[in-house]
CSV table of C-alpha atoms and ligand atoms in Angstrom, one decimal:
chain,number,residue,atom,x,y,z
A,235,UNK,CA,-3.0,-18.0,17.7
A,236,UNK,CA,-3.7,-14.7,19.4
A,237,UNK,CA,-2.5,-15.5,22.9
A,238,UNK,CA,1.6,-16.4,20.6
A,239,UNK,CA,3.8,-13.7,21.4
A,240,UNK,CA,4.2,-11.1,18.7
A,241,UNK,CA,7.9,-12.5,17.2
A,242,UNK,CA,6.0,-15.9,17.1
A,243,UNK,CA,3.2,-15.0,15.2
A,244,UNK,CA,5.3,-12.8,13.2
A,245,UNK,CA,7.0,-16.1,11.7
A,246,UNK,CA,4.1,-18.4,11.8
A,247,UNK,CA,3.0,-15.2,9.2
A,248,UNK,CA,6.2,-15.1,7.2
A,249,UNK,CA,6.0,-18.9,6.9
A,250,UNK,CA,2.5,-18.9,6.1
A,251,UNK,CA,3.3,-16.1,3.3
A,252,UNK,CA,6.5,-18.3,2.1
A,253,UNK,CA,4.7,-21.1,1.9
A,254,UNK,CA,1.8,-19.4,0.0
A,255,UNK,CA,3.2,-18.0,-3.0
A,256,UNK,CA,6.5,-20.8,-3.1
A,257,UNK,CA,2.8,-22.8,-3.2
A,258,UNK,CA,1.1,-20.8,-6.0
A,259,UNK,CA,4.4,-19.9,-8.2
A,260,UNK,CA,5.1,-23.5,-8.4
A,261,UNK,CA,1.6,-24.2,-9.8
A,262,UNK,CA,1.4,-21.1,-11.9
A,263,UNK,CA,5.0,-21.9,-13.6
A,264,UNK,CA,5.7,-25.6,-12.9
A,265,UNK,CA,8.2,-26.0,-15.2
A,266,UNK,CA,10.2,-22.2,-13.7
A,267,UNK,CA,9.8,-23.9,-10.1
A,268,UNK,CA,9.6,-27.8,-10.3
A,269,UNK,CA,9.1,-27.8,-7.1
A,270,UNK,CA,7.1,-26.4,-4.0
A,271,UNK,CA,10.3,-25.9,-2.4
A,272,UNK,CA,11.7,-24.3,-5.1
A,273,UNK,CA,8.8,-21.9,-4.8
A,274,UNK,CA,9.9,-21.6,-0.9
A,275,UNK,CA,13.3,-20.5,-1.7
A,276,UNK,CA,12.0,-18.0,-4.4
A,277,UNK,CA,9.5,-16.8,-1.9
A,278,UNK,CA,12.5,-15.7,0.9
A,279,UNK,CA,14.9,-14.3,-1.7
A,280,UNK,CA,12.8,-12.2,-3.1
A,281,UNK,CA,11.1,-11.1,0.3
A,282,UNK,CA,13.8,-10.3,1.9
A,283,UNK,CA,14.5,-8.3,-1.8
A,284,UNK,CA,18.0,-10.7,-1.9
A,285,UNK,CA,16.6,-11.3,-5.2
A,286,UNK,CA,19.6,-13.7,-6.6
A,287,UNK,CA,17.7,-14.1,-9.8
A,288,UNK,CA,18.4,-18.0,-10.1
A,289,UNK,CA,14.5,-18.2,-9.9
A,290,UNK,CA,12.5,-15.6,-12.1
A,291,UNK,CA,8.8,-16.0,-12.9
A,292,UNK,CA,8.5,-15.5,-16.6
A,293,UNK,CA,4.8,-15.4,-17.7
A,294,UNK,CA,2.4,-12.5,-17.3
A,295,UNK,CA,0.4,-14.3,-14.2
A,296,UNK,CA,3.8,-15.2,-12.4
A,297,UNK,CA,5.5,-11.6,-12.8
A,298,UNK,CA,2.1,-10.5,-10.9
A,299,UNK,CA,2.3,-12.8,-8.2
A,300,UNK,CA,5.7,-11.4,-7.7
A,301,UNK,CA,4.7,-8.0,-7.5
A,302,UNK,CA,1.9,-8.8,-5.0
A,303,UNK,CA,5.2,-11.0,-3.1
A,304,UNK,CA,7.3,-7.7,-3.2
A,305,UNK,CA,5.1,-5.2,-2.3
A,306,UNK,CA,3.1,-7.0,0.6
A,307,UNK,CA,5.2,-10.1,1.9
A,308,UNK,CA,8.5,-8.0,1.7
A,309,UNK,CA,6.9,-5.6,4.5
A,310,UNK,CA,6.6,-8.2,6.6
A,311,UNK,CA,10.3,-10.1,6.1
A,312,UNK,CA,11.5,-6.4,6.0
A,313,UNK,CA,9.7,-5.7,9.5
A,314,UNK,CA,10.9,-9.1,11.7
A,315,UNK,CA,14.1,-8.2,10.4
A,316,UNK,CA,14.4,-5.1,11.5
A,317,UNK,CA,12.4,-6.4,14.9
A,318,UNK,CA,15.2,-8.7,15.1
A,319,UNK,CA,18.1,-6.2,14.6
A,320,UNK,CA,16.3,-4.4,17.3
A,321,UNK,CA,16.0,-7.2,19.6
A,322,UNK,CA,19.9,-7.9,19.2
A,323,UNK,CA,20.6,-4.4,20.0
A,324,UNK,CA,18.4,-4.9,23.0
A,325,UNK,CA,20.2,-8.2,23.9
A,326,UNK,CA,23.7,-6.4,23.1
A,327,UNK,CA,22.8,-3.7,25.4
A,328,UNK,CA,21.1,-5.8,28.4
A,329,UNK,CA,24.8,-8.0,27.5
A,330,UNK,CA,26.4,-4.6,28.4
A,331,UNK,CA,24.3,-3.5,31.5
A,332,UNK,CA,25.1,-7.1,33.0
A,333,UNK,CA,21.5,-7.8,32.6
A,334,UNK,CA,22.3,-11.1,31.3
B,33,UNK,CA,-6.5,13.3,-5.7
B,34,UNK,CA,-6.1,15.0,-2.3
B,35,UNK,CA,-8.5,14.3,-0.6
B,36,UNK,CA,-7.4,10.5,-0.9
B,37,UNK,CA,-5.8,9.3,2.2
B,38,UNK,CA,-2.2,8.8,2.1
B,39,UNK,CA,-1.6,5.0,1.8
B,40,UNK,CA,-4.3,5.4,-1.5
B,41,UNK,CA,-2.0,8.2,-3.1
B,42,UNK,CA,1.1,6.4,-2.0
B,43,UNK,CA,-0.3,3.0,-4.3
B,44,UNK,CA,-0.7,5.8,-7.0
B,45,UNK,CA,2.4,7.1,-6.8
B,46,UNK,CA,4.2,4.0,-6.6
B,47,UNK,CA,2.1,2.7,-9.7
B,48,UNK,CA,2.8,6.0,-11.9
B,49,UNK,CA,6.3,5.8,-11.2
B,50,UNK,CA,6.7,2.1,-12.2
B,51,UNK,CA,4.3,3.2,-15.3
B,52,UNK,CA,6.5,5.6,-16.0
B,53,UNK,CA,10.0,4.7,-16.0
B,54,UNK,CA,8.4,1.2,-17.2
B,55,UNK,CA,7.3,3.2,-20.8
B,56,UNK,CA,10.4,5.4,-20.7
B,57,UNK,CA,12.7,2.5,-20.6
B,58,UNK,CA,10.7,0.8,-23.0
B,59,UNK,CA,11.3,3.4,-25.6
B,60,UNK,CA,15.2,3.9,-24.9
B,61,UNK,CA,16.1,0.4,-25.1
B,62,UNK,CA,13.0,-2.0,-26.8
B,63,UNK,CA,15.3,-4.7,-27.8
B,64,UNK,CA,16.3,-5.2,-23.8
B,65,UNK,CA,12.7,-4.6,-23.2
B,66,UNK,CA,10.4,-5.6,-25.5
B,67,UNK,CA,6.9,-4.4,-24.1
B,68,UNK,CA,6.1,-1.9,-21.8
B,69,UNK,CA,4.8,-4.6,-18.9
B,70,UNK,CA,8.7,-6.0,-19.3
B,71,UNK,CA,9.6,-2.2,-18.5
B,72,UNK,CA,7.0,-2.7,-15.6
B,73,UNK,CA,8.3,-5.4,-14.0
B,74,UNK,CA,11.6,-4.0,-14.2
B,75,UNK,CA,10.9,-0.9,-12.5
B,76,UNK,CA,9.1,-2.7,-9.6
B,77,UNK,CA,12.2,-5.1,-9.3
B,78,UNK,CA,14.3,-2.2,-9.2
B,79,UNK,CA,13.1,0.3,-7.4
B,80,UNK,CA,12.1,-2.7,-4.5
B,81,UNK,CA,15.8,-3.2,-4.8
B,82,UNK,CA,15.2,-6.8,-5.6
B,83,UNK,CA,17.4,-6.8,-8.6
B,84,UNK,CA,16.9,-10.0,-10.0
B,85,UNK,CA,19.0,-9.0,-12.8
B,86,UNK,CA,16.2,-10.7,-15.5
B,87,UNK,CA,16.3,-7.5,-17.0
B,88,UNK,CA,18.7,-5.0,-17.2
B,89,UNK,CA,19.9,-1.5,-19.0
B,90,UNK,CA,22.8,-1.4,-21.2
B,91,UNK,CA,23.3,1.8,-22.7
B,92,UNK,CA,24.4,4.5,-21.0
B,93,UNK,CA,20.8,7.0,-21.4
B,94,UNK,CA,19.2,3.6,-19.8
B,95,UNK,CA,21.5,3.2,-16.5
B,96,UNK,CA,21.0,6.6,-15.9
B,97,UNK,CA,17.3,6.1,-16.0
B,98,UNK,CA,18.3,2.9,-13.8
B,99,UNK,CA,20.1,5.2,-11.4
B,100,UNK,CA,17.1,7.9,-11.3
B,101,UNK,CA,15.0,5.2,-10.5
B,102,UNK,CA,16.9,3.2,-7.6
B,103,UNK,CA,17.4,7.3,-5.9
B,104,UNK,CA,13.9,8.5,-6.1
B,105,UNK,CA,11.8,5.6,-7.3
B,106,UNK,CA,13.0,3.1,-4.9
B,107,UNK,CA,13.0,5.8,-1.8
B,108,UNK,CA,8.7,5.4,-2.4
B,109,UNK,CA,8.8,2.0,-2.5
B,110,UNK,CA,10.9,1.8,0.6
B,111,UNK,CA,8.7,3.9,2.4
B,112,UNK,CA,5.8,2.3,0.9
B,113,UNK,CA,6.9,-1.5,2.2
B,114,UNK,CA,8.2,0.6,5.4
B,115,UNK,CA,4.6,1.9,6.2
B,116,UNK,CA,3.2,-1.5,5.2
B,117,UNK,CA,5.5,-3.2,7.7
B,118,UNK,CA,4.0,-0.5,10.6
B,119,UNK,CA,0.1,-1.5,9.5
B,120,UNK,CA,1.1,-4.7,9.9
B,121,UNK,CA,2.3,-4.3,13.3
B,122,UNK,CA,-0.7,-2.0,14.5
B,123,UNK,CA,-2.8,-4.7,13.3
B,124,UNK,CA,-0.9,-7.0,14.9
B,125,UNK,CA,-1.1,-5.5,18.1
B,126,UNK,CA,-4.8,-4.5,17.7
B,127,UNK,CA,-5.6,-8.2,17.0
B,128,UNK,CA,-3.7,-8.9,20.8
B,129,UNK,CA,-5.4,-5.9,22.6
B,130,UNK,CA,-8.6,-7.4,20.9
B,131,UNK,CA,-9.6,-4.5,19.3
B,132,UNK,CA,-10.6,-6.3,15.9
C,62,UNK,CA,30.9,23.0,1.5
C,63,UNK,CA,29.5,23.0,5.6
C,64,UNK,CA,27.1,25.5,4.4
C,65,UNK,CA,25.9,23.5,2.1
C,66,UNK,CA,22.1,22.0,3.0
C,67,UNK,CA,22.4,18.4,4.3
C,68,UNK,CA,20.4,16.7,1.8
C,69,UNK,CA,23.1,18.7,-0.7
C,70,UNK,CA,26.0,17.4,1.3
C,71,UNK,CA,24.6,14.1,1.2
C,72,UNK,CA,24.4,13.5,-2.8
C,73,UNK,CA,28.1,15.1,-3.2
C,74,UNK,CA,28.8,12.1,-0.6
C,75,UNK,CA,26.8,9.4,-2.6
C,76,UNK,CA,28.6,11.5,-6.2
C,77,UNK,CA,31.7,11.3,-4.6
C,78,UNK,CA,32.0,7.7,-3.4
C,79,UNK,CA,29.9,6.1,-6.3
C,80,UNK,CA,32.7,7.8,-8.2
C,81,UNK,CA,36.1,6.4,-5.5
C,82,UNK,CA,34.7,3.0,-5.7
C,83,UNK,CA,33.5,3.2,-9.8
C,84,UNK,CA,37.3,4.5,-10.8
C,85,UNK,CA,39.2,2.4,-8.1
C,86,UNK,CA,37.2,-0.6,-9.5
C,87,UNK,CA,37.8,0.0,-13.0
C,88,UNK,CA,41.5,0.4,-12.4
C,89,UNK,CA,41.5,-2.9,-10.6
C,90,UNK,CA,39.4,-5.2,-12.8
C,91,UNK,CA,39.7,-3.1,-16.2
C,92,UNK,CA,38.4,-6.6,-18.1
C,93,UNK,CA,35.3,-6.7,-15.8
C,94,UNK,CA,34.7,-3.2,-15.7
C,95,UNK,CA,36.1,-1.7,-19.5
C,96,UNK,CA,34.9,1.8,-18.2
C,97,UNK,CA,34.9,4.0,-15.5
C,98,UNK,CA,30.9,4.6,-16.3
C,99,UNK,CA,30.8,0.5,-16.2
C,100,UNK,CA,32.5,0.8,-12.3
C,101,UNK,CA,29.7,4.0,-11.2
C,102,UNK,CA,27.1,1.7,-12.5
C,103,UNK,CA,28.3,-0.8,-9.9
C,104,UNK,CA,28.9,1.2,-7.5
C,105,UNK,CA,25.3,2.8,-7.4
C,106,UNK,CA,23.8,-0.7,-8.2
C,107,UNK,CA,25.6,-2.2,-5.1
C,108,UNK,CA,25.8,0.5,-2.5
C,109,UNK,CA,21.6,0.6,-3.2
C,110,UNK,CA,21.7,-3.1,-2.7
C,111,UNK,CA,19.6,-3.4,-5.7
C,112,UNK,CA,22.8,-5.8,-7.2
C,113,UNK,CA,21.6,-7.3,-10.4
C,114,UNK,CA,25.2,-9.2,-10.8
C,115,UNK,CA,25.6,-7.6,-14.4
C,116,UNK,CA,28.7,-6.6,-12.9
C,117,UNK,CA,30.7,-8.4,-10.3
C,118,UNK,CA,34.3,-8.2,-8.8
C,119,UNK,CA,36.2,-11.5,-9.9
C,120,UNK,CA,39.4,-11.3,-7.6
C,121,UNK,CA,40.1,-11.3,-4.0
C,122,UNK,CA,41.3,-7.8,-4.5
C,123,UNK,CA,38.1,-6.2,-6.1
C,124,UNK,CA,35.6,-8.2,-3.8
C,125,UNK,CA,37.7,-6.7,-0.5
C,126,UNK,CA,36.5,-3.4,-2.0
C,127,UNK,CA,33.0,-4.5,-2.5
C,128,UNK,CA,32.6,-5.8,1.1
C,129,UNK,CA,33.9,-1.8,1.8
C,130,UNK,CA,31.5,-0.2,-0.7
C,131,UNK,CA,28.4,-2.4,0.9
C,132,UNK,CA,29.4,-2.1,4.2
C,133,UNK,CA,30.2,1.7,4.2
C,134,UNK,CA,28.9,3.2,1.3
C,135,UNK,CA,25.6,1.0,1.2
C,136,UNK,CA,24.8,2.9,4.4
C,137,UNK,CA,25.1,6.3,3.1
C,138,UNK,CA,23.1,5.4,0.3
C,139,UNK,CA,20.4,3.9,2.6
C,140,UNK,CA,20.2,6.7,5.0
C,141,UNK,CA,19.5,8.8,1.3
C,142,UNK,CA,17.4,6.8,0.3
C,143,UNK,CA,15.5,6.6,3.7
C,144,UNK,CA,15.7,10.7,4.2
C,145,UNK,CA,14.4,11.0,0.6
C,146,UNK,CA,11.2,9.2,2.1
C,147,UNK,CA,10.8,11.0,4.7
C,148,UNK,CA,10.7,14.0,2.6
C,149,UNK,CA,8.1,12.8,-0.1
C,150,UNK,CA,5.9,11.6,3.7
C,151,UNK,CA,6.5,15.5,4.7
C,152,UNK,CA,5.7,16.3,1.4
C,153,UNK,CA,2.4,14.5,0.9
C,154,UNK,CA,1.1,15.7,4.5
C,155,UNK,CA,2.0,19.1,3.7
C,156,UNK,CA,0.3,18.6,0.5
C,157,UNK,CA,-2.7,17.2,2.9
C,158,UNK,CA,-2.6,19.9,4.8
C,159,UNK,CA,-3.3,22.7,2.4
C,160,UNK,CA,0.2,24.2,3.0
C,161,UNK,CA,1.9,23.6,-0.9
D,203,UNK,CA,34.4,-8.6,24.6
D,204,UNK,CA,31.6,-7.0,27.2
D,205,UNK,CA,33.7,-4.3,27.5
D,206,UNK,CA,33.9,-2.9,23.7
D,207,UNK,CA,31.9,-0.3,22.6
D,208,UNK,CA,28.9,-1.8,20.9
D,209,UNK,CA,30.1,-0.8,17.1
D,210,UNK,CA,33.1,-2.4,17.6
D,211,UNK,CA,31.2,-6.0,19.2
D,212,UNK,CA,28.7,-5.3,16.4
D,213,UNK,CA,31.7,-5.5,13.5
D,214,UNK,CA,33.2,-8.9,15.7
D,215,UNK,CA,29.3,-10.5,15.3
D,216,UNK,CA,29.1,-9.5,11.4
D,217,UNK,CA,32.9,-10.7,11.1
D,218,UNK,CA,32.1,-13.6,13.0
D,219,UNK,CA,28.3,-14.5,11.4
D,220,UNK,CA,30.0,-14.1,7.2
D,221,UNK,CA,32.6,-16.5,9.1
D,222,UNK,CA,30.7,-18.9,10.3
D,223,UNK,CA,28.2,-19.4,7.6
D,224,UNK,CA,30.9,-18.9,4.6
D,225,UNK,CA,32.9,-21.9,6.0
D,226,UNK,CA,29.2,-23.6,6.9
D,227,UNK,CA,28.7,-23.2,3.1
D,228,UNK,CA,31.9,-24.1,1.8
D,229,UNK,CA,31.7,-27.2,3.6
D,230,UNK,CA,28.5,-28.6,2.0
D,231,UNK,CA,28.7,-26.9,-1.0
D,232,UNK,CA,32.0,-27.4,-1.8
D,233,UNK,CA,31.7,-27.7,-5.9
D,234,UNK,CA,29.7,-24.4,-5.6
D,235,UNK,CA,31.6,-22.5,-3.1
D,236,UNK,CA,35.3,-23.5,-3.9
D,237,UNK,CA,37.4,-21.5,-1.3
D,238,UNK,CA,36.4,-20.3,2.1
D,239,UNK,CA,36.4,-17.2,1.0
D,240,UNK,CA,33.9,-17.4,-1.7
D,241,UNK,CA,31.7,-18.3,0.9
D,242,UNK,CA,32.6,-14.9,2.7
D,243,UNK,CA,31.5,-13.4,-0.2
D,244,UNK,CA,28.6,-15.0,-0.4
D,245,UNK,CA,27.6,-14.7,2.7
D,246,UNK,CA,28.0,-10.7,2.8
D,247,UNK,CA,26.9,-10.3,-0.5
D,248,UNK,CA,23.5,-12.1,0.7
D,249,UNK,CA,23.4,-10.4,4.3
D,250,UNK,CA,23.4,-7.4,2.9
D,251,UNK,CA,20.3,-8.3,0.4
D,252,UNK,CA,23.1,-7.3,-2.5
D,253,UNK,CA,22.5,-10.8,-3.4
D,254,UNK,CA,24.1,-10.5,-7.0
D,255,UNK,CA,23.4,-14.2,-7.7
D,256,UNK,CA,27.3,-14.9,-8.3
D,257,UNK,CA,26.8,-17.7,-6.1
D,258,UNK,CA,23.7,-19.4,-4.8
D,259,UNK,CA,23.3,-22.5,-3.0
D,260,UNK,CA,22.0,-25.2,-5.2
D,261,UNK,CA,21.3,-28.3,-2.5
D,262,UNK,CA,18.1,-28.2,-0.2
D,263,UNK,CA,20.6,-28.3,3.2
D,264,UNK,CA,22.5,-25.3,1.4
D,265,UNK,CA,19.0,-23.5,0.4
D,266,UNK,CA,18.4,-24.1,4.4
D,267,UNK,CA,21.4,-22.5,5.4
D,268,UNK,CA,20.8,-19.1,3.3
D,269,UNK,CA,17.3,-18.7,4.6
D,270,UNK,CA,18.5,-19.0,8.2
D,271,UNK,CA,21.5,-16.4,7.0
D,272,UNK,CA,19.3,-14.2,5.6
D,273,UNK,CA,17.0,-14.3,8.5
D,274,UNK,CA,19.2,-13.8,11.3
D,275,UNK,CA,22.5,-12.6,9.9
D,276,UNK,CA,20.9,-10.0,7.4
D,277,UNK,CA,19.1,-8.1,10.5
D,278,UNK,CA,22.7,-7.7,12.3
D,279,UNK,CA,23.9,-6.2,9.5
D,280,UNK,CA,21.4,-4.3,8.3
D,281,UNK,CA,21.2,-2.6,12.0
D,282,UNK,CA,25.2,-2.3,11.4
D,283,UNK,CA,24.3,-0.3,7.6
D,284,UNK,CA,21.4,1.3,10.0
D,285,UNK,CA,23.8,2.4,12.6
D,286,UNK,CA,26.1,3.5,10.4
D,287,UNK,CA,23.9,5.1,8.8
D,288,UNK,CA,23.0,7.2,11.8
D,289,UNK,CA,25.8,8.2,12.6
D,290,UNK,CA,26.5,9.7,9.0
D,291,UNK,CA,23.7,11.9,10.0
D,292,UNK,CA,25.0,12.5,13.4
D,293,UNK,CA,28.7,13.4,12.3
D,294,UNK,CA,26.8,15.5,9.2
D,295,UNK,CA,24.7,17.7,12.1
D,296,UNK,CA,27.8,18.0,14.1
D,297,UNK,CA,29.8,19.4,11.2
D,298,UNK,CA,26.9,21.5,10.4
D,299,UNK,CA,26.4,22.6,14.1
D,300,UNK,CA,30.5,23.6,14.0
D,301,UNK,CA,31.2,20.7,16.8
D,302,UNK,CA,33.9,19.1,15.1
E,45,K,K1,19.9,-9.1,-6.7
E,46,K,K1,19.0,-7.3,-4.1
């Protein structure tokens, strides 16, 4: 796992993360997320702080689980998007230099 | 309470500001929000800039709250997810220059 | 107004276009948006990208000027919201620092 | 295209991305997403994590194509709001430092 380049690790974590709470929230609130992937797609909207609202935790436990989503998951969709706005700068520029 | 190091007072801050605007909601509009953990969970979704939509203001005392909250609220938050985001990455590269 | 402090500057700027987009909003969907308070709300809600979806543009017309307000006036409000960090980090190692 | 400034590619590759995934949408979704344009909307409206919840994809392949939209396409344009963003600031300290 260590030897992945950063960007690679970086989304086997945000996967990982997804996959973890889409996992939980569906078994803390089956009948909010009937299923795991429902859980998935809540997990990435509200990460990335989309936040459509078509998926809402409702008890107690859930709106916790979200909190814990937004405040420590959401750092890390927040960072490889903003890694990956940098590395299309990067690209745009090397695109520019004739780098590419 | 200075002598804390910053991340600590930042998880403060960021909790007393969600406690607060959480119970000052609360009070101007209980029908909207009917306990103070509603008003909670609000003003985490808000000032994350998640905005499920779940729960909103609708008299005009509340959205300016709303808007007091998404300026100077949410700026915390930001920089709170922001500085997670940067741990993340130290630790990220830590864990590849085997320092942990 | 140029003497004016930035950060001073910089809320006129987010006053004044909350308030262009609210009215011009309101004038163009006045079933959608009854008042021009209703359009500010909007305004502040979207350019933050909080967007609960209390209120949305319904015709091609209004959703032109949303694309506008997100893609111009969002950034305003981000770089605010973004300084306003900045200044409660400065504030908090000042703090550390035994200078306030 | 090499030859434009970088703003001006950056606009083509948002223009182009809210393109290419609003007609992506419109295609498989086409109950949800009635017009080509609606997916436009949508697609802005979710790269810029406004995400009012107006429209949301309802079909796992349509769930599929948001996450990789708000994956890839919401970095390139929240660099653009970034960008922008700094050059507010930029024009701000030029004004300020009498250069325009
Ligand atoms: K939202
Ligand atoms: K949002």
């Amino acid at each position: 796992y260590f030897r992945l380049p950063v960007p690679a690790r970086l989304i086997i974590t945000i996967l990982s993360i997804t996959l973890l709470f889409g996992t939980i929230i569906h078994l803390i609130e089956p009948e909010q997320f009937p299923t795991v992937f429902d859980g998935i797609w809540w997990a990435i909207v509200t990460g990335s702080t989309v936040g459509y609202g078509d998926y809402v935790p409702l008890s107690t436990t859930g709106r916790i689980i979200g909190m814990l989503l937004i405040l420590s998951g959401g750092g890390v969709i927040t960072f490889y998007i903003a890694m990956f706005s940098a590395y299309t700068v990067k690209h745009e520029e090397d695109l520019s230099d004739g780098k590419v």
